Coordinates of C-alpha atoms and ligand atoms in Angstrom, one line a residue:
M1 CA -30.8 -1.9 -4.1
K2 CA -31.0 -5.7 -4.4
I3 CA -29.2 -6.0 -1.2
K4 CA -31.6 -3.6 0.5
I5 CA -34.6 -5.7 -0.9
L6 CA -33.0 -8.7 0.8
E7 CA -32.5 -7.0 4.0
I8 CA -36.2 -6.0 4.1
L9 CA -37.5 -9.5 3.1
R10 CA -35.1 -11.1 5.7
A11 CA -36.3 -8.8 8.5
Q12 CA -40.0 -9.8 7.4
G13 CA -39.4 -13.5 8.2
N14 CA -42.4 -15.4 6.8
Q15 CA -44.6 -12.4 6.7
P16 CA -45.3 -11.4 3.1
L17 CA -44.5 -7.8 2.2
S18 CA -46.2 -6.2 -0.9
G19 CA -44.2 -4.8 -3.9
E20 CA -45.9 -1.5 -3.2
K21 CA -44.6 -1.4 0.4
I22 CA -41.1 -2.2 -0.6
S23 CA -41.2 0.4 -3.3
K24 CA -42.4 3.0 -0.8
L25 CA -39.8 2.0 1.8
L26 CA -36.9 2.4 -0.9
G27 CA -38.5 5.1 -3.0
V28 CA -38.4 3.4 -6.2
S29 CA -41.1 2.3 -8.6
R30 CA -42.9 -1.1 -8.1
M31 CA -41.5 -2.1 -11.5
A32 CA -37.9 -1.6 -10.2
V33 CA -38.7 -3.8 -7.1
W34 CA -40.1 -6.5 -9.3
K35 CA -37.0 -6.4 -11.6
H36 CA -34.6 -6.8 -8.6
V37 CA -36.8 -9.6 -7.2
K38 CA -36.5 -11.4 -10.4
S39 CA -32.7 -10.9 -10.6
L40 CA -32.4 -12.3 -7.0
K41 CA -34.3 -15.3 -8.2
E42 CA -31.9 -15.8 -11.0
E43 CA -29.1 -15.8 -8.4
G44 CA -30.8 -18.7 -6.8
Y45 CA -32.8 -17.0 -4.0
S46 CA -36.3 -18.7 -3.5
I47 CA -38.7 -15.8 -3.1
L48 CA -42.3 -16.7 -3.0
T49 CA -45.2 -14.5 -4.4
V50 CA -48.0 -14.9 -1.9
G51 CA -51.3 -14.1 -3.7
K52 CA -51.6 -10.3 -3.8
K53 CA -49.8 -9.9 -0.3
G54 CA -46.5 -9.9 -1.6
Y55 CA -43.0 -11.5 -1.3
V56 CA -41.6 -13.8 1.1
L57 CA -37.9 -14.9 1.2
E58 CA -38.2 -18.6 1.5
E59 CA -34.5 -19.9 1.0
V60 CA -31.2 -18.5 0.3
P61 CA -29.0 -20.2 -2.3
D62 CA -26.2 -22.5 -1.2
K63 CA -23.5 -20.1 -2.3
L64 CA -20.9 -17.9 -0.7
L65 CA -22.5 -14.7 -1.9
P66 CA -20.8 -11.7 -0.1
Q67 CA -24.3 -10.5 1.1
E68 CA -25.0 -13.8 2.8
L69 CA -21.5 -14.0 4.3
A70 CA -21.7 -10.4 5.5
V71 CA -25.1 -11.1 7.3
N72 CA -23.5 -13.8 9.4
L73 CA -20.1 -12.3 10.1
R74 CA -19.3 -11.4 13.6
T75 CA -15.9 -9.7 13.2
E76 CA -14.5 -6.2 13.7
W77 CA -12.4 -6.0 10.6
L78 CA -11.5 -9.5 9.1
G79 CA -13.7 -10.2 6.2
H80 CA -15.3 -6.9 5.9
N81 CA -14.0 -6.7 2.4
I82 CA -15.0 -9.9 0.7
I83 CA -13.9 -10.7 -3.0
Y84 CA -16.2 -13.3 -4.3
Q85 CA -15.9 -15.0 -7.6
E86 CA -17.8 -18.2 -8.8
S87 CA -14.7 -19.7 -10.5
V88 CA -11.0 -18.8 -10.2
Q89 CA -7.8 -20.5 -11.0
S90 CA -6.7 -20.0 -7.4
T91 CA -8.0 -17.8 -4.6
N92 CA -4.2 -17.3 -3.5
D93 CA -3.4 -16.1 -6.9
V94 CA -6.5 -13.7 -6.9
A95 CA -5.5 -12.6 -3.4
K96 CA -1.9 -11.9 -4.3
L97 CA -3.0 -9.8 -7.3
E98 CA -5.5 -7.9 -5.1
A99 CA -2.8 -7.3 -2.3
Q100 CA -0.3 -6.0 -5.0
N101 CA -3.3 -3.6 -6.1
G102 CA -3.6 -2.5 -2.4
A103 CA -6.3 -4.6 -1.0
I104 CA -6.7 -3.9 2.7
H105 CA -5.6 -5.9 5.7
G106 CA -8.3 -8.6 6.4
T107 CA -9.6 -8.8 2.8
V108 CA -10.8 -12.3 2.2
V109 CA -11.0 -13.8 -1.2
V110 CA -13.4 -16.7 -1.6
A111 CA -14.6 -18.8 -4.6
E112 CA -17.2 -21.6 -5.2
E113 CA -14.5 -23.6 -7.4
Q114 CA -10.8 -23.4 -8.2
L115 CA -9.7 -24.7 -11.6
K116 CA -6.1 -24.7 -10.6
G117 CA -6.1 -24.9 -6.7
R118 CA -2.6 -25.1 -5.4
G119 CA -0.8 -27.0 -2.8
R120 CA 2.8 -26.8 -1.8
I121 CA 5.8 -27.8 -4.1
Q122 CA 3.8 -27.6 -7.3
R123 CA 1.0 -29.9 -6.1
G124 CA -2.6 -29.4 -6.9
W125 CA -5.6 -28.9 -4.7
Y126 CA -8.9 -30.5 -5.8
S127 CA -11.5 -27.7 -5.4
P128 CA -14.9 -28.7 -6.9
K129 CA -17.8 -26.3 -7.2
G130 CA -19.9 -25.6 -4.1
E131 CA -18.2 -28.4 -2.1
G132 CA -15.7 -26.4 -0.1
L133 CA -14.4 -23.3 1.4
W134 CA -11.7 -22.3 -0.8
L135 CA -10.6 -19.0 0.7
S136 CA -7.6 -16.8 1.1
V137 CA -7.0 -14.1 3.7
I138 CA -4.8 -11.2 3.2
L139 CA -2.9 -9.9 6.2
R140 CA -0.5 -7.0 6.4
P141 CA 1.1 -7.6 9.8
D142 CA 3.8 -5.5 11.3
W143 CA 6.0 -8.5 11.8
L144 CA 9.5 -9.4 10.6
P145 CA 9.4 -11.7 7.4
Q146 CA 10.8 -14.7 9.4
E147 CA 7.6 -14.8 11.4
A148 CA 5.5 -15.5 8.4
A149 CA 6.3 -19.3 8.3
K150 CA 4.4 -19.5 11.7
C151 CA 1.2 -18.3 9.9
T152 CA 0.6 -21.8 8.6
L153 CA 0.7 -23.2 12.1
M154 CA -1.4 -20.3 13.3
A155 CA -4.0 -21.2 10.6
A156 CA -4.0 -24.8 11.7
V157 CA -4.8 -23.8 15.3
V158 CA -7.5 -21.5 14.0
L159 CA -9.1 -24.4 12.2
H160 CA -8.8 -26.7 15.2
R161 CA -10.6 -24.0 17.3
V162 CA -13.3 -23.8 14.6
F163 CA -14.2 -27.5 14.4
E164 CA -14.1 -27.9 18.2
K165 CA -16.4 -24.9 18.7
L166 CA -18.9 -25.6 15.8
Y167 CA -19.0 -29.3 15.8
A168 CA -17.2 -30.6 18.9
L169 CA -14.9 -32.3 16.5
D170 CA -11.2 -32.9 17.6
V171 CA -9.1 -32.9 14.5
G172 CA -5.3 -33.7 14.3
I173 CA -2.7 -31.2 12.9
K174 CA 0.1 -32.8 10.6
W175 CA 3.1 -30.6 10.3
P176 CA 3.2 -28.1 8.8
N177 CA -0.1 -27.6 7.0
D178 CA -2.7 -30.4 7.1
I179 CA -5.7 -31.0 9.2
F180 CA -6.5 -34.6 9.4
V181 CA -9.5 -36.7 10.6
G182 CA -8.3 -40.2 11.3
Q183 CA -6.2 -41.1 8.2
K184 CA -7.7 -38.6 5.9
K185 CA -7.1 -35.1 5.0
L186 CA -9.9 -32.5 5.8
V187 CA -7.9 -29.2 5.2
G188 CA -4.8 -27.9 3.5
I189 CA -3.1 -24.6 4.2
L190 CA -0.9 -22.6 1.8
T191 CA 0.8 -19.5 3.2
E192 CA 2.5 -17.1 0.7
M193 CA 4.3 -14.0 1.5
N194 CA 5.7 -10.8 -0.2
A195 CA 8.3 -9.0 1.8
Q196 CA 11.4 -6.9 1.9
M197 CA 14.3 -7.7 4.3
D198 CA 12.9 -5.6 7.0
G199 CA 9.1 -5.9 6.6
I200 CA 6.2 -7.8 5.2
N201 CA 4.1 -6.2 2.4
Y202 CA 1.4 -8.9 2.7
I203 CA 0.8 -12.4 3.6
V204 CA -1.8 -14.6 1.9
I205 CA -3.0 -17.5 3.9
G206 CA -5.0 -19.9 1.7
T207 CA -7.2 -22.4 3.5
G208 CA -8.9 -25.3 1.6
I209 CA -11.6 -26.9 3.7
N210 CA -13.4 -30.0 2.3
V211 CA -16.9 -29.1 3.4
N212 CA -19.6 -30.9 1.4
L213 CA -17.5 -33.3 -0.8
Y214 CA -19.3 -35.8 -2.9
Q215 CA -17.6 -38.9 -2.0
E216 CA -18.4 -40.6 -5.4
K217 CA -17.0 -37.7 -7.4
I218 CA -13.5 -37.7 -5.6
P219 CA -10.8 -38.5 -8.1
E220 CA -9.5 -41.9 -7.8
E221 CA -5.9 -40.8 -6.7
L222 CA -7.6 -38.8 -3.8
K223 CA -10.1 -41.3 -2.7
D224 CA -7.9 -42.8 0.1
I225 CA -6.6 -39.3 1.0
A226 CA -9.5 -36.6 1.0
I227 CA -12.5 -36.5 3.2
G228 CA -15.4 -34.0 3.6
L229 CA -16.8 -32.5 6.9
N230 CA -20.1 -33.7 5.7
T231 CA -18.9 -37.4 5.7
V232 CA -17.1 -36.9 9.0
L233 CA -20.3 -35.4 10.6
G234 CA -22.9 -37.3 8.7
K235 CA -24.8 -34.4 7.5
K236 CA -24.7 -31.4 5.1
I237 CA -22.7 -28.5 6.5
D238 CA -23.7 -24.7 6.4
R239 CA -20.7 -23.1 4.6
V240 CA -21.9 -19.6 5.5
E241 CA -21.9 -20.3 9.2
L242 CA -18.4 -22.0 8.7
F243 CA -17.1 -19.1 6.9
A244 CA -18.3 -16.7 9.8
E245 CA -16.5 -18.8 12.4
V246 CA -13.2 -19.1 10.4
C247 CA -13.1 -15.3 10.0
K248 CA -13.8 -14.8 13.7
Q249 CA -11.1 -17.3 14.8
Y250 CA -8.6 -15.7 12.4
E251 CA -9.2 -12.3 13.8
K252 CA -9.1 -13.5 17.4
I253 CA -5.8 -15.4 17.0
Y254 CA -4.3 -12.4 15.1
A255 CA -5.0 -10.2 18.0
E256 CA -3.4 -12.8 20.4
V257 CA -0.3 -13.0 18.4
T258 CA 0.0 -9.3 17.9
E259 CA -0.3 -8.7 21.7
T260 CA 1.7 -11.7 23.1
G261 CA 3.6 -13.3 20.1
F262 CA 3.4 -16.8 18.8
A263 CA 4.7 -18.8 21.9
G264 CA 1.1 -19.6 23.1
I265 CA -0.1 -20.5 19.6
L266 CA 2.9 -22.9 19.1
D267 CA 2.0 -24.6 22.5
E268 CA -1.6 -25.0 21.5
W269 CA -0.4 -26.4 18.1
R270 CA 1.9 -29.0 20.0
K271 CA -1.3 -30.2 21.8
Y272 CA -3.1 -31.0 18.7
S273 CA -0.2 -32.3 16.6
I274 CA -0.2 -36.0 15.2
T275 CA 3.3 -35.6 13.9
L276 CA 5.2 -35.2 17.1
N277 CA 6.6 -38.3 18.9
R278 CA 6.2 -40.2 15.7
E279 CA 8.7 -41.7 13.2
V280 CA 8.7 -39.6 10.0
L281 CA 10.2 -39.8 6.6
V282 CA 11.4 -36.4 5.6
K283 CA 11.7 -36.0 1.8
G284 CA 13.7 -33.0 0.6
I285 CA 15.1 -32.0 -2.6
K286 CA 18.7 -32.9 -1.4
E287 CA 18.1 -35.6 1.0
S288 CA 15.8 -38.0 2.5
Y289 CA 15.9 -39.5 5.9
V290 CA 13.9 -41.2 8.6
G291 CA 13.8 -39.8 12.2
K292 CA 11.7 -39.1 15.1
A293 CA 9.7 -35.8 15.2
V294 CA 10.5 -34.6 18.6
D295 CA 9.2 -30.9 18.7
I296 CA 8.9 -27.7 16.8
D297 CA 11.2 -24.8 17.4
A298 CA 10.3 -21.1 18.1
D299 CA 10.2 -20.6 14.3
G300 CA 7.7 -23.3 13.9
A301 CA 10.4 -25.6 12.3
L302 CA 10.2 -29.4 12.8
L303 CA 13.0 -30.9 15.0
V304 CA 13.7 -34.4 13.8
E305 CA 16.0 -36.6 15.7
C306 CA 18.0 -38.8 13.5
E307 CA 21.0 -41.0 14.4
G308 CA 21.6 -38.9 17.5
Q309 CA 21.4 -35.7 15.7
L310 CA 18.8 -33.0 15.8
K311 CA 17.8 -31.9 12.4
T312 CA 15.7 -28.7 11.8
V313 CA 13.2 -29.1 9.0
L314 CA 11.7 -26.0 7.3
A315 CA 8.4 -26.1 5.7
G316 CA 8.3 -25.1 2.0
D317 CA 10.0 -27.8 0.2
V318 CA 9.8 -31.0 2.1
S319 CA 7.2 -33.6 2.5
I320 CA 6.7 -35.5 5.6
R321 CA 5.3 -38.9 5.6
M322 CA 4.3 -40.4 9.0
R323 CA 5.3 -44.0 9.6
Ligands
LIG1 C1 -1.8 -28.3 0.8 O1 -0.7 -28.6 0.0 O2 -2.3 -29.0 1.5 C2 -2.3 -26.8 0.6 C3 -3.6 -26.7 0.1 C4 -4.1 -25.3 0.1 C5 -5.3 -25.1 -0.7 C6 -5.9 -23.7 -0.5 S1 -7.6 -23.6 -1.2 C7 -7.5 -21.9 -1.1 C8 -6.0 -21.5 -1.5 N1 -5.9 -21.4 -2.9 C9 -5.1 -22.3 -3.4 O3 -4.8 -22.3 -4.7 N2 -4.6 -23.0 -2.5 C10 -5.1 -22.7 -1.2 P1 0.1 -30.0 0.2 O4 0.6 -30.1 1.5 O5 1.2 -29.7 -0.9 O6 -0.9 -31.0 -0.2 C11 -1.3 -31.2 -1.5 C12 -1.8 -32.7 -1.6 O7 -3.0 -33.0 -1.1 C13 -2.0 -33.1 -3.1 O8 -0.8 -33.5 -3.7 C14 -3.1 -34.3 -2.9 O9 -2.3 -35.5 -2.6 C15 -3.8 -33.8 -1.7 N3 -5.1 -33.3 -2.0 C16 -5.4 -32.5 -3.2 N4 -6.6 -31.9 -3.0 C17 -7.2 -32.4 -1.9 C18 -8.3 -32.2 -1.2 N5 -9.3 -31.4 -1.7 N6 -8.5 -32.8 0.0 C19 -7.5 -33.5 0.5 N7 -6.3 -33.8 0.0 C20 -6.0 -33.2 -1.3

């Protein structure tokens, strides 16, 4: 009912609509309308009461409420099932649990804050309330499990397209999972999978976008590392619009990969890469070495030339430092 009232008020624009008219439209009492309006206000909606004429929806809250995300969404299937929570440990953890319990292909989990946002190799992800897009997409592709590693690269290309389209911003992709602006990290991606030998049960692609980061609140150890879109673009960013475009581009790229495979996406990745043709320090569990990143292979692994040898670096348990 609340959602219906919102729809009606949205359609009215700045023309006030009386509680009586709304109650007639929805076939409920005026008291019921009043109660729902009150509850919407408590959620952060600014609804004005204009004299005796009625209600006007003045402003929606700066939150990722599913009803707001849904209004802006322009996809055929991705994001049609949204799981929203104010606060979670990690959206990837919620997504994995939901996927275990049967969540459909294209489900998106999104939260205002993560208390234990995760990076790779037991690292953390700073995810303050209301300042980012901390989201996880659940996919159930009909691919072989070894294809999943390329999802991280696919997600990076998605974000490149999003930033280019919405803000004409040309970001750099650092292998395998970072989006950089200059020397600073704007996005981190964490892909996780559940599979058998011959098929994928589900893939969760976690995307952490620093959207409206308060520069002063960034913890000391991240001050020289993290940056928000707001700082890059010098304005507050509409997270709902960004969410819609991220979903749209995920859906589009998924169709491309399903139709023609990953090769085209990997080519696009190469174009935006800031890792290739650079000297890198590869730090693995067993060994560390310096070499030149020359390419990625068809599986998305990084090829590093080191003392005349070509080494294949798989994502997952290595860190790469560019020199
Ligand atoms: C990543 O790991 O970059 C993957 C981050 C994925 C986060 C998303 S948010 C939604 C979903 N739910 C989750 O729990 N995770 C995913 P890695 O390459 O390991 O980088 C982690 C490192 O980035 C940390 O050790 C910090 O140095 C740095 N870092 C942490 N928080 C950051 C932030 N908000 N912005 C930029 N850098 C950050």
